[in-house]
N, CA and C of each residue as an Amber inpcrd file, in Angstrom:
protein
   189
 119.4370000-143.6550000  97.0440000 119.7810000-143.9150000  98.5100000
 119.5250000-142.7780000  99.4270000 118.8820000-143.0290000 100.3730000
 118.3310000-142.0460000 101.2540000 119.3330000-142.1750000 102.4500000
 119.2390000-141.0390000 103.2050000 119.9860000-141.0790000 104.6170000
 119.8130000-142.2300000 105.3810000 118.5360000-142.7560000 105.5270000
 117.9990000-143.9150000 106.2650000 118.6080000-145.0500000 105.7800000
 119.1020000-145.2260000 104.4960000 119.8010000-146.4110000 104.1080000
 121.4470000-146.2290000 104.7170000 122.1710000-145.1370000 104.8940000
 123.3220000-145.0800000 105.4380000 123.3650000-145.1380000 106.8540000
 122.6140000-144.3270000 107.4230000 122.6280000-144.1370000 109.2000000
 121.3630000-145.0190000 109.7380000 121.6630000-145.8890000 110.6420000
 120.5150000-146.7480000 110.9690000 119.9590000-145.8740000 112.0430000
 118.6670000-145.9130000 112.3160000 117.9940000-145.3230000 113.1770000
 117.8070000-145.8710000 114.5690000 117.9810000-145.3180000 115.6640000
 117.7660000-145.8670000 116.7370000 116.5860000-146.6820000 117.0970000
 116.7990000-148.0410000 117.7010000 115.7080000-148.6930000 118.1810000
 114.7490000-147.9530000 118.6700000 113.3520000-147.4940000 118.6800000
 112.4850000-146.9000000 119.4010000 111.9380000-147.7460000 120.7150000
 112.2400000-148.8190000 120.7500000 111.9250000-149.4560000 121.9790000
 113.0080000-150.5880000 122.2910000 114.2220000-150.4160000 122.7680000
 115.1430000-151.0650000 123.0350000 114.7980000-152.0250000 123.9860000
 115.6500000-153.2780000 124.1770000 115.6150000-154.1680000 125.3050000
 116.0180000-153.3810000 126.6020000 115.1880000-153.5100000 127.7210000
 115.8280000-152.9800000 128.8870000 117.3200000-153.8400000 129.3500000
 118.1880000-152.7870000 129.7720000 119.2080000-153.6630000 130.4200000
 119.4180000-153.6730000 132.1190000 119.9450000-154.8490000 132.3280000
 120.1230000-154.8520000 133.8260000 120.7640000-153.5790000 134.4110000
 120.5290000-153.4730000 135.6240000 121.4130000-152.5010000 136.3690000
 122.6780000-153.1100000 136.8870000 123.7200000-152.1570000 136.8850000
 125.1390000-152.7590000 137.1820000 125.0040000-153.0760000 138.7870000
 125.5910000-154.4590000 139.1520000 125.4420000-154.5150000 140.5600000
 126.7380000-153.8190000 141.1690000 126.4550000-153.4210000 142.6180000
 127.3870000-152.5230000 143.0690000 128.6690000-153.7090000 143.4790000
 129.6790000-152.8910000 143.3900000 130.9830000-153.9070000 143.7070000
 131.2700000-154.4310000 145.1570000 132.0970000-155.0420000 145.2680000
 131.9630000-155.7800000 146.6750000 132.3470000-154.6770000 147.8170000
 132.9480000-153.5190000 147.5670000 133.3180000-152.6630000 148.6660000
 132.4480000-151.5940000 148.7010000 131.3480000-151.5770000 147.9100000
 130.4390000-150.2540000 147.8370000 129.6170000-150.3160000 149.3420000
 129.4020000-151.1990000 149.6510000 128.4860000-151.3020000 151.0190000
 129.2100000-151.2540000 151.9590000 128.9110000-150.4830000 153.0580000
 130.1110000-150.2470000 154.2620000 129.3810000-150.9810000 155.4080000
 128.2380000-151.7640000 155.4240000 127.9950000-152.6540000 156.2020000
 127.2570000-151.8800000 157.5010000 127.0950000-150.5800000 157.5830000
 126.8770000-150.0290000 158.6450000 125.4240000-149.6170000 158.8320000
 124.6950000-150.3720000 158.0080000 122.8910000-150.0740000 158.1460000
 122.5090000-148.6660000 157.7900000 123.1520000-148.1490000 156.6400000
 122.7160000-146.8520000 156.1290000 121.2110000-147.1670000 155.7180000
 120.6560000-145.9200000 155.8100000 119.0660000-146.0860000 155.5240000
 118.8330000-146.1160000 153.9760000 119.7130000-145.7680000 153.0140000
 119.7390000-145.9500000 151.5330000 121.0500000-146.4940000 151.2980000
 120.8800000-147.8620000 151.6140000 122.1690000-148.6170000 151.1970000
 122.2570000-149.1120000 149.8460000 123.3050000-149.0630000 149.2950000
 123.7900000-149.1940000 147.9860000 122.6640000-150.7130000 147.5220000
 122.7830000-151.6070000 148.2830000 122.3010000-152.6960000 147.9110000
 121.0160000-152.8290000 148.1220000 120.1360000-151.9640000 149.0020000
 118.9030000-151.8830000 148.7470000 118.3400000-151.1150000 147.3620000
 119.3350000-150.1020000 147.3210000 118.9180000-149.4150000 145.8420000
 118.9890000-150.2580000 144.6420000 119.9140000-151.1570000 144.6250000
 120.1290000-152.2560000 143.5540000 118.8510000-153.0610000 143.7600000
 118.6000000-153.6880000 144.7460000 117.3150000-154.3880000 144.6060000
 116.4050000-153.7900000 144.2110000 115.9970000-152.4850000 144.2230000
 114.6320000-151.7340000 143.8490000 115.0660000-151.6120000 142.3310000
 116.3090000-151.1590000 141.8150000 116.4370000-151.1000000 140.4350000
 116.4410000-152.4940000 139.7780000 116.6740000-153.5620000 140.2530000
 116.4970000-155.0050000 139.6870000 115.1640000-155.4510000 139.7220000
 113.9390000-154.7560000 140.6580000 112.8290000-154.9960000 140.6340000
 112.0700000-154.0970000 139.3930000 112.9000000-152.8110000 139.2170000
 112.1570000-152.2630000 137.9230000 112.4940000-152.6910000 136.8050000
 113.6320000-153.0930000 136.7120000 114.1700000-153.9120000 135.5490000
 113.3390000-154.9940000 135.1580000 113.1580000-156.0840000 136.1410000
 112.4270000-157.1000000 135.8930000 110.9930000-156.8990000 135.2770000
 110.2210000-155.8450000 135.8070000 109.1230000-155.2750000 135.4490000
 109.3240000-154.8850000 133.9660000 110.1910000-153.8740000 133.7040000
 110.4150000-153.4040000 132.3560000 110.7210000-154.4100000 131.3270000
 111.4120000-155.3290000 131.6600000 111.6860000-156.2880000 130.8280000
 110.4370000-157.5020000 130.3990000 109.6770000-157.5950000 131.5440000
 108.3150000-158.3890000 131.3900000 107.3620000-157.5250000 130.3110000
 107.3180000-156.3490000 130.6340000 106.7120000-155.4810000 129.5980000
 107.0230000-155.4330000 128.2470000 108.4290000-155.4480000 128.1640000
 109.2000000-155.3910000 126.8200000 108.8020000-156.6000000 125.9790000
 108.9000000-157.8470000 126.9760000 108.7420000-159.0850000 126.0950000
 107.2950000-159.2840000 125.6070000 106.4070000-158.6460000 126.4230000
 104.9730000-158.7860000 125.9800000 104.9850000-158.0100000 124.5430000
 105.2980000-156.6350000 124.3630000 105.6890000-156.1890000 123.0710000
 106.5090000-156.6140000 122.2320000 107.3660000-157.5320000 122.3870000
 108.2210000-158.2240000 121.6060000 108.3330000-159.8070000 121.7290000
 107.3460000-160.4400000 121.3930000 107.1890000-161.7940000 121.7480000
 108.1080000-162.6880000 120.9840000 108.4930000-162.2000000 119.5160000
 109.3390000-163.0120000 118.7280000 110.7130000-162.5510000 119.1000000
 111.2860000-161.9070000 120.1500000 112.4970000-161.7580000 120.3290000
 112.9140000-162.7510000 121.4660000 112.1620000-163.4880000 122.3610000
 112.7510000-164.7770000 122.9490000 113.4720000-164.2680000 124.2570000
 114.0880000-165.2070000 124.8420000 114.9640000-164.8130000 126.0860000
 114.4390000-164.1040000 126.9770000
């Protein structure tokens, strides 16, 4: 028995995880230049791109 049989190795290419949506009280509605909702939208865009690329590398994973 080897160490690899006992301790699983981390996935070298894990499925991207979606960003956490800001809470209902995190936006102050004052028109900040870097609003948390704008930053979240950018993170969602990056996540969708990363997920599409991941799905191309893992066609059998589905979903």
